[in-house]
Amino acid sequence: MTAGKPGLRRWLAMILALAMIAAACTSADDEGGDTTAPSDDGTTETTAASGGDTDDGGDDATGDTGDSDIKNPGLLVHAADDEPLSLDPAGVEPGEGGETVILQVYERLLEIGPGGPELVPGLATEVPTVDNGLISADGLTYTFPIREGVTFHDGTPLTADDVKYSWDRVMTMSLPESAADVLNDIVAETAVIDDYTFEVTLQKASAAFLNTAVVGMVSSIVSQDAVEANGGIVEGEFNEFMQGNMVGTGPYELAAWNRGENLQLSVYDGYWGTPANLDVRIEIGSTPDVRVLGLRAGDYDTIEADPSFIGEIEGAEGVTIFGEGLTVEPIHIGFNLNIPEGALPEEDTIPTDFFWDPKVRQAFNHAFDYQAFIDGALGGFGDFNPHYIPQGIFGYDPNAPVYDAPDPDRAVELFTEAGYCPEGFTASVITEEANLFEVAALVMKDSLERLPCNITIRVLAVAEAQFDDAHAQDPIEYAMWVKNADPFADPHSYVSSYQHPDGEWGEVHGFANGYADPEAVAELIDAAEVELDPEARAQLYSELQFLLYDDPMWLIAGQEGVVAAYRSWVQGWTSNPLWPRPSIKFALMDK
Amino acid sequence: MVLPLLIVGVSIIVFGLTRIGGSPIGIYLSHEMNAEEVAELEEKFHLNDPVPVQYYYWASGVLTGDLGWSGVAAAPVTDVFPDKLAATMELAVASAIVAVSLGIGLGTFAGARRDRAPDHITRVVAISGAAMPLFWFAILMLIVFWVGLGWFPIGRSDPTIYGRIAHPTGLYTVDALLAGDMGAFRDAIWHLVLPAVTLGYGATAIIARMMRSSLVEELQEDYVDAARAKGLAERLVLRRHARRNALIPTVTVIGLSFGFLLQGTVVAEIIFRWPGLGRWMADSVLRGDQATIMAYVLFTSVLFLFVNLVVDVIYAYLDRRVVLGT
């Protein structure tokens, strides 16, 4: 059977040739002496030494792309982390993938500008202030002049009626998973003064109103005609049409949503402002590894990234890494001051009032190895965060004292004074598994068990759903848990949720049991909420930050850095951590 | 009678196991909900009832076509299931075609050249297919053929092409043929190649190994010698006699391999961004979406039993000694 031999040789030759071609192509990225050049704007671009130039450091991360063959011209392909569950501003859950799309397609009366926390006019033509007379002297009434000549994607004109309808709709539907309470908790009445004037009366004066309620995705303006033609408003019920369709006024309109595959946005030709440059396709469902490969392949222009991606992307040709600024979702470990009797895991030896003693809470904060967490889990992309007013948010006081370095001696001293050293204790912390939160819990375990106090920290790493179940209980049946904060644009949202003794977490965790003077904390927070003078308000928050250093209710492991990666041919890439993740606006980009 | 009992048994076991991991309420919760709203949800989904009662509600729902609400897809399971099923079946069938055609072909090729170089090479290929972890091989395929060579895309279709035809069956290849759009058909095939070859390769290895050993055994049988003795060409001896008998045990393995393919679709769909049941299932497991998990288990149980039934029928066709129904 010699006839088989030539066939075999042909097979071998083919296999060899294919292997050589593959090897030649896949090694291209690693050859040619790539250069990696950090620039002044926080980006790092890698281009092939033989053909590309490094970024010239423009403010918007533009410059010579180093890529001559731009893939998908006219289209921006973004690889997202997750798929939206709802595209309805009245139904979207804060932090969920739908907010990303709502940011691009709908507009709000005011927007957060690209440069930072400042507010810029959106569908309202002016930002209300006391000085321009659009906020009443008592701080209760806000008037919004509505932009004329704006049309919805269905062609109908925008009027103040649509604005009132959109806000009233959210408050009437009041869906539990949504951020409807942002409006319900503060708005007393909405009114249409004329076709282009909208007025809001508040329940009480609030310096946070514009930064929380008005710019939130929940306050996006929808087409009254479109909603009424498709189910209208039903109290407590979501609107199926609006869950999957969008009729807004933004620079993009929803072109298609192929669930599980992609979501497509097309440039809205009738947009009143600066039109978008590129159509957008959001690719759904890529794993982190595949997103990185897609970016390297040039099929994806931008991807959702986190610090763990950097090692894989660094050195990739034609890819720019952005690593500047901080997200506004501090990673925290919650101390439970409201532990139900007999609820803790049986291994735990701590009493139910364990965290009532401020010395214990301080000791935890002194023991934690912050630098290890930032360098390890966050890959160096992060910073210390003091007391729940994140860096980048109004009111953050850089002079306030910070827990930023482990002080084991002080921790031992405090545990000793509290009566837990050297006797020791066992306490459990519950966390989602296999993410930054678990690492934070492990760093805490390592930090505390290192002390000569016989301490055992049990890290209960569980599936996300199991954690959500435990986390949603009131009271929580664990001593500690790890999570990150929801992102907000105003300090009041942080301190009211996470520090106020009567706030969302103050009640669940029983902060009143632990604060040396809960009323003083409450008074500071309440006073800052209604203080319309920015200087005076900042002073109140500063006082609060000093006070909370001695009376911490959380261990804040760190503030995660903003990390992103995109093809170098993308121009105008801008990130603002106050925009919903991934904190970018497609309309600003070109390629 | 046995089949429904098996399905009920499997569903009870899996239902019980999913509840051991905790209440499924987590998937429905958001941090914005207060205790009252959580309690309302628990009541709505009967989550405060004993597990047997919960099972009763679930089983009653299944009988009336209600498989529950998928928290991952934010839609009723029955609304999402058909599209995901079509995507998975298209991939599984394509993979099966790859696996069966290559497996039988390579097995025959190697078996007929026992202990010679082609046999050794084929065995190396087969063993490597079985030995390589699917996720690793899939990433390797992406690095070479997507990132490196740019020959094949990722995902299920080109969105511009997807939008130009109707999708009555959800099987993109079939939809394209029904629409008479050869461009869309090519696009569907083009997107199928990487995941189908990746997934099919592992099964190819198993089938080829079985085919080879069966063929080697058959070629040593007396009836093969008799066929050769009567002057039949070696090609015909192989095709008409030995291969047909060698297929009998191979078909059993093919049936079992379909289970491997279904299991493999989970990994392949995640890596190749294929919007099928596997990826949905993986998300559901991670996020505790128990309604989806139960629907998937129910479906795979039924499918697996059905495939085994088909295998038995084919077995009877190939081996005339087997008579169905006795």
mmCIF file of N, CA and C in Angstrom, chain A residues 113-183:
data_model
loop_
_atom_site.group_PDB
_atom_site.id
_atom_site.type_symbol
_atom_site.label_atom_id
_atom_site.label_comp_id
_atom_site.label_asym_id
_atom_site.label_seq_id
_atom_site.Cartn_x
_atom_site.Cartn_y
_atom_site.Cartn_z
ATOM 1 N N GLY A 113 -21.025 67.421 32.542
ATOM 2 C CA GLY A 113 -20.123 67.695 31.434
ATOM 3 C C GLY A 113 -18.976 66.706 31.378
ATOM 4 N N PRO A 114 -18.271 66.709 30.242
ATOM 5 C CA PRO A 114 -17.192 65.727 30.079
ATOM 6 C C PRO A 114 -15.982 66.007 30.966
ATOM 7 N N GLY A 115 -15.866 67.240 31.441
ATOM 8 C CA GLY A 115 -14.650 67.598 32.154
ATOM 9 C C GLY A 115 -14.650 67.316 33.638
ATOM 10 N N GLY A 116 -15.743 66.927 34.191
ATOM 11 C CA GLY A 116 -15.744 66.716 35.639
ATOM 12 C C GLY A 116 -17.134 66.740 36.205
ATOM 13 N N PRO A 117 -17.290 67.223 37.407
ATOM 14 C CA PRO A 117 -18.616 67.164 38.016
ATOM 15 C C PRO A 117 -19.527 68.333 37.633
ATOM 16 N N GLU A 118 -19.031 69.279 36.831
ATOM 17 C CA GLU A 118 -19.854 70.466 36.571
ATOM 18 C C GLU A 118 -21.076 70.111 35.721
ATOM 19 N N LEU A 119 -22.170 70.821 35.987
ATOM 20 C CA LEU A 119 -23.404 70.578 35.247
ATOM 21 C C LEU A 119 -23.458 71.493 34.035
ATOM 22 N N VAL A 120 -23.970 70.954 32.952
ATOM 23 C CA VAL A 120 -24.125 71.761 31.735
ATOM 24 C C VAL A 120 -25.566 71.614 31.266
ATOM 25 N N PRO A 121 -26.062 72.624 30.553
ATOM 26 C CA PRO A 121 -27.441 72.520 30.075
ATOM 27 C C PRO A 121 -27.636 71.325 29.155
ATOM 28 N N GLY A 122 -28.778 70.688 29.310
ATOM 29 C CA GLY A 122 -29.134 69.584 28.421
ATOM 30 C C GLY A 122 -30.382 69.997 27.673
ATOM 31 N N LEU A 123 -31.510 69.409 28.049
ATOM 32 C CA LEU A 123 -32.763 69.838 27.432
ATOM 33 C C LEU A 123 -33.274 71.119 28.069
ATOM 34 N N ALA A 124 -32.722 71.493 29.204
ATOM 35 C CA ALA A 124 -32.964 72.828 29.745
ATOM 36 C C ALA A 124 -31.855 73.738 29.216
ATOM 37 N N THR A 125 -32.186 74.995 29.006
ATOM 38 C CA THR A 125 -31.193 75.879 28.382
ATOM 39 C C THR A 125 -30.267 76.521 29.394
ATOM 40 N N GLU A 126 -30.620 76.424 30.663
ATOM 41 C CA GLU A 126 -29.773 77.034 31.691
ATOM 42 C C GLU A 126 -29.728 76.133 32.910
ATOM 43 N N VAL A 127 -28.605 76.213 33.606
ATOM 44 C CA VAL A 127 -28.503 75.512 34.876
ATOM 45 C C VAL A 127 -29.079 76.432 35.954
ATOM 46 N N PRO A 128 -30.127 76.002 36.652
ATOM 47 C CA PRO A 128 -30.740 76.902 37.642
ATOM 48 C C PRO A 128 -29.780 77.236 38.784
ATOM 49 N N THR A 129 -29.777 78.495 39.147
ATOM 50 C CA THR A 129 -29.057 78.944 40.341
ATOM 51 C C THR A 129 -29.938 79.984 41.020
ATOM 52 N N VAL A 130 -29.581 80.288 42.259
ATOM 53 C CA VAL A 130 -30.308 81.366 42.953
ATOM 54 C C VAL A 130 -30.020 82.672 42.233
ATOM 55 N N ASP A 131 -28.777 82.814 41.789
ATOM 56 C CA ASP A 131 -28.373 84.066 41.141
ATOM 57 C C ASP A 131 -29.147 84.338 39.854
ATOM 58 N N ASN A 132 -29.360 83.303 39.036
ATOM 59 C CA ASN A 132 -30.092 83.586 37.783
ATOM 60 C C ASN A 132 -31.612 83.512 37.964
ATOM 61 N N GLY A 133 -32.026 83.356 39.227
ATOM 62 C CA GLY A 133 -33.450 83.438 39.538
ATOM 63 C C GLY A 133 -34.227 82.173 39.229
ATOM 64 N N LEU A 134 -33.547 81.122 38.782
ATOM 65 C CA LEU A 134 -34.282 79.907 38.445
ATOM 66 C C LEU A 134 -34.448 78.985 39.659
ATOM 67 N N ILE A 135 -33.775 79.341 40.774
ATOM 68 C CA ILE A 135 -34.067 78.675 42.050
ATOM 69 C C ILE A 135 -34.639 79.753 42.967
ATOM 70 N N SER A 136 -35.783 79.450 43.564
ATOM 71 C CA SER A 136 -36.410 80.454 44.436
ATOM 72 C C SER A 136 -35.535 80.698 45.661
ATOM 73 N N ALA A 137 -35.756 81.809 46.297
ATOM 74 C CA ALA A 137 -34.920 82.201 47.440
ATOM 75 C C ALA A 137 -34.988 81.169 48.566
ATOM 76 N N ASP A 138 -36.129 80.523 48.707
ATOM 77 C CA ASP A 138 -36.235 79.519 49.774
ATOM 78 C C ASP A 138 -35.693 78.148 49.336
ATOM 79 N N GLY A 139 -35.224 78.077 48.117
ATOM 80 C CA GLY A 139 -34.611 76.834 47.636
ATOM 81 C C GLY A 139 -35.614 75.739 47.321
ATOM 82 N N LEU A 140 -36.892 76.089 47.280
ATOM 83 C CA LEU A 140 -37.908 75.041 47.095
ATOM 84 C C LEU A 140 -38.382 74.901 45.645
ATOM 85 N N THR A 141 -38.274 75.965 44.884
ATOM 86 C CA THR A 141 -38.828 75.923 43.528
ATOM 87 C C THR A 141 -37.725 76.078 42.483
ATOM 88 N N TYR A 142 -37.703 75.147 41.550
ATOM 89 C CA TYR A 142 -36.719 75.176 40.464
ATOM 90 C C TYR A 142 -37.468 75.360 39.147
ATOM 91 N N THR A 143 -36.977 76.289 38.353
ATOM 92 C CA THR A 143 -37.599 76.530 37.052
ATOM 93 C C THR A 143 -36.600 76.139 35.957
ATOM 94 N N PHE A 144 -37.106 75.388 35.000
ATOM 95 C CA PHE A 144 -36.241 74.939 33.901
ATOM 96 C C PHE A 144 -36.783 75.460 32.577
ATOM 97 N N PRO A 145 -36.066 76.389 31.933
ATOM 98 C CA PRO A 145 -36.474 76.792 30.581
ATOM 99 C C PRO A 145 -36.118 75.663 29.610
ATOM 100 N N ILE A 146 -37.103 75.192 28.887
ATOM 101 C CA ILE A 146 -36.888 74.020 28.026
ATOM 102 C C ILE A 146 -36.427 74.461 26.629
ATOM 103 N N ARG A 147 -35.486 73.718 26.092
ATOM 104 C CA ARG A 147 -34.914 74.039 24.781
ATOM 105 C C ARG A 147 -35.979 73.895 23.690
ATOM 106 N N GLU A 148 -36.023 74.895 22.810
ATOM 107 C CA GLU A 148 -36.995 74.827 21.701
ATOM 108 C C GLU A 148 -36.337 74.189 20.479
ATOM 109 N N GLY A 149 -37.147 73.633 19.629
ATOM 110 C CA GLY A 149 -36.628 73.051 18.379
ATOM 111 C C GLY A 149 -36.074 71.648 18.531
ATOM 112 N N VAL A 150 -36.327 71.040 19.680
ATOM 113 C CA VAL A 150 -35.849 69.671 19.891
ATOM 114 C C VAL A 150 -36.948 68.698 19.477
ATOM 115 N N THR A 151 -36.555 67.664 18.769
ATOM 116 C CA THR A 151 -37.557 66.650 18.396
ATOM 117 C C THR A 151 -37.139 65.275 18.922
ATOM 118 N N PHE A 152 -38.134 64.498 19.242
ATOM 119 C CA PHE A 152 -37.875 63.106 19.626
ATOM 120 C C PHE A 152 -37.552 62.293 18.380
ATOM 121 N N HIS A 153 -37.064 61.097 18.618
ATOM 122 C CA HIS A 153 -36.698 60.233 17.489
ATOM 123 C C HIS A 153 -37.915 59.829 16.661
ATOM 124 N N ASP A 154 -39.106 59.973 17.225
ATOM 125 C CA ASP A 154 -40.311 59.676 16.440
ATOM 126 C C ASP A 154 -40.817 60.918 15.713
ATOM 127 N N GLY A 155 -40.063 62.000 15.808
ATOM 128 C CA GLY A 155 -40.413 63.202 15.061
ATOM 129 C C GLY A 155 -41.265 64.201 15.808
ATOM 130 N N THR A 156 -41.799 63.822 16.961
ATOM 131 C CA THR A 156 -42.649 64.749 17.716
ATOM 132 C C THR A 156 -41.780 65.762 18.454
ATOM 133 N N PRO A 157 -42.288 66.994 18.588
ATOM 134 C CA PRO A 157 -41.471 68.032 19.242
ATOM 135 C C PRO A 157 -41.471 67.879 20.769
ATOM 136 N N LEU A 158 -40.373 68.268 21.375
ATOM 137 C CA LEU A 158 -40.268 68.249 22.840
ATOM 138 C C LEU A 158 -40.914 69.508 23.398
ATOM 139 N N THR A 159 -41.760 69.314 24.408
ATOM 140 C CA THR A 159 -42.320 70.453 25.136
ATOM 141 C C THR A 159 -42.218 70.159 26.630
ATOM 142 N N ALA A 160 -42.576 71.145 27.419
ATOM 143 C CA ALA A 160 -42.540 70.969 28.878
ATOM 144 C C ALA A 160 -43.499 69.858 29.315
ATOM 145 N N ASP A 161 -44.527 69.617 28.505
ATOM 146 C CA ASP A 161 -45.465 68.520 28.830
ATOM 147 C C ASP A 161 -44.747 67.172 28.871
ATOM 148 N N ASP A 162 -43.833 66.982 27.911
ATOM 149 C CA ASP A 162 -43.080 65.723 27.883
ATOM 150 C C ASP A 162 -42.213 65.588 29.128
ATOM 151 N N VAL A 163 -41.648 66.717 29.559
ATOM 152 C CA VAL A 163 -40.783 66.690 30.738
ATOM 153 C C VAL A 163 -41.597 66.306 31.970
ATOM 154 N N LYS A 164 -42.706 66.980 32.133
ATOM 155 C CA LYS A 164 -43.563 66.669 33.286
ATOM 156 C C LYS A 164 -44.034 65.208 33.208
ATOM 157 N N TYR A 165 -44.431 64.810 32.014
ATOM 158 C CA TYR A 165 -44.922 63.438 31.838
ATOM 159 C C TYR A 165 -43.846 62.423 32.232
ATOM 160 N N SER A 166 -42.615 62.700 31.802
ATOM 161 C CA SER A 166 -41.520 61.744 32.076
ATOM 162 C C SER A 166 -41.267 61.621 33.572
ATOM 163 N N TRP A 167 -41.227 62.745 34.256
ATOM 164 C CA TRP A 167 -40.964 62.708 35.700
ATOM 165 C C TRP A 167 -42.144 62.096 36.462
ATOM 166 N N ASP A 168 -43.323 62.504 36.097
ATOM 167 C CA ASP A 168 -44.523 61.960 36.774
ATOM 168 C C ASP A 168 -44.633 60.452 36.538
ATOM 169 N N ARG A 169 -44.250 60.050 35.353
ATOM 170 C CA ARG A 169 -44.311 58.624 35.000
ATOM 171 C C ARG A 169 -43.430 57.801 35.936
ATOM 172 N N VAL A 170 -42.225 58.269 36.137
ATOM 173 C CA VAL A 170 -41.299 57.545 37.024
ATOM 174 C C VAL A 170 -41.896 57.447 38.432
ATOM 175 N N MET A 171 -42.431 58.566 38.904
ATOM 176 C CA MET A 171 -42.934 58.589 40.287
ATOM 177 C C MET A 171 -44.218 57.768 40.421
ATOM 178 N N THR A 172 -45.007 57.728 39.374
ATOM 179 C CA THR A 172 -46.241 56.941 39.425
ATOM 180 C C THR A 172 -45.940 55.442 39.332
ATOM 181 N N MET A 173 -45.091 55.092 38.398
ATOM 182 C CA MET A 173 -44.752 53.674 38.249
ATOM 183 C C MET A 173 -44.021 53.183 39.491
ATOM 184 N N SER A 174 -43.090 53.973 39.958
ATOM 185 C CA SER A 174 -42.376 53.691 41.208
ATOM 186 C C SER A 174 -41.935 52.230 41.302
ATOM 187 N N LEU A 175 -41.223 51.782 40.287
ATOM 188 C CA LEU A 175 -40.795 50.381 40.254
ATOM 189 C C LEU A 175 -39.702 50.142 41.302
ATOM 190 N N PRO A 176 -39.835 49.066 42.058
ATOM 191 C CA PRO A 176 -38.920 48.872 43.189
ATOM 192 C C PRO A 176 -37.454 48.754 42.813
ATOM 193 N N GLU A 177 -37.165 48.182 41.608
ATOM 194 C CA GLU A 177 -35.763 48.015 41.250
ATOM 195 C C GLU A 177 -35.152 49.294 40.688
ATOM 196 N N SER A 178 -35.998 50.289 40.400
ATOM 197 C CA SER A 178 -35.508 51.505 39.751
ATOM 198 C C SER A 178 -35.021 52.513 40.788
ATOM 199 N N ALA A 179 -34.597 53.658 40.272
ATOM 200 C CA ALA A 179 -34.155 54.736 41.165
ATOM 201 C C ALA A 179 -35.274 55.752 41.362
ATOM 202 N N ALA A 180 -36.517 55.302 41.284
ATOM 203 C CA ALA A 180 -37.654 56.224 41.390
ATOM 204 C C ALA A 180 -37.638 57.020 42.688
ATOM 205 N N ASP A 181 -37.085 56.433 43.730
ATOM 206 C CA ASP A 181 -37.067 57.139 45.013
ATOM 207 C C ASP A 181 -36.248 58.424 44.958
ATOM 208 N N VAL A 182 -35.326 58.486 44.022
ATOM 209 C CA VAL A 182 -34.543 59.718 43.872
ATOM 210 C C VAL A 182 -35.485 60.899 43.623
ATOM 211 N N LEU A 183 -36.554 60.644 42.870
ATOM 212 C CA LEU A 183 -37.545 61.696 42.631
ATOM 213 C C LEU A 183 -38.615 61.702 43.721
#
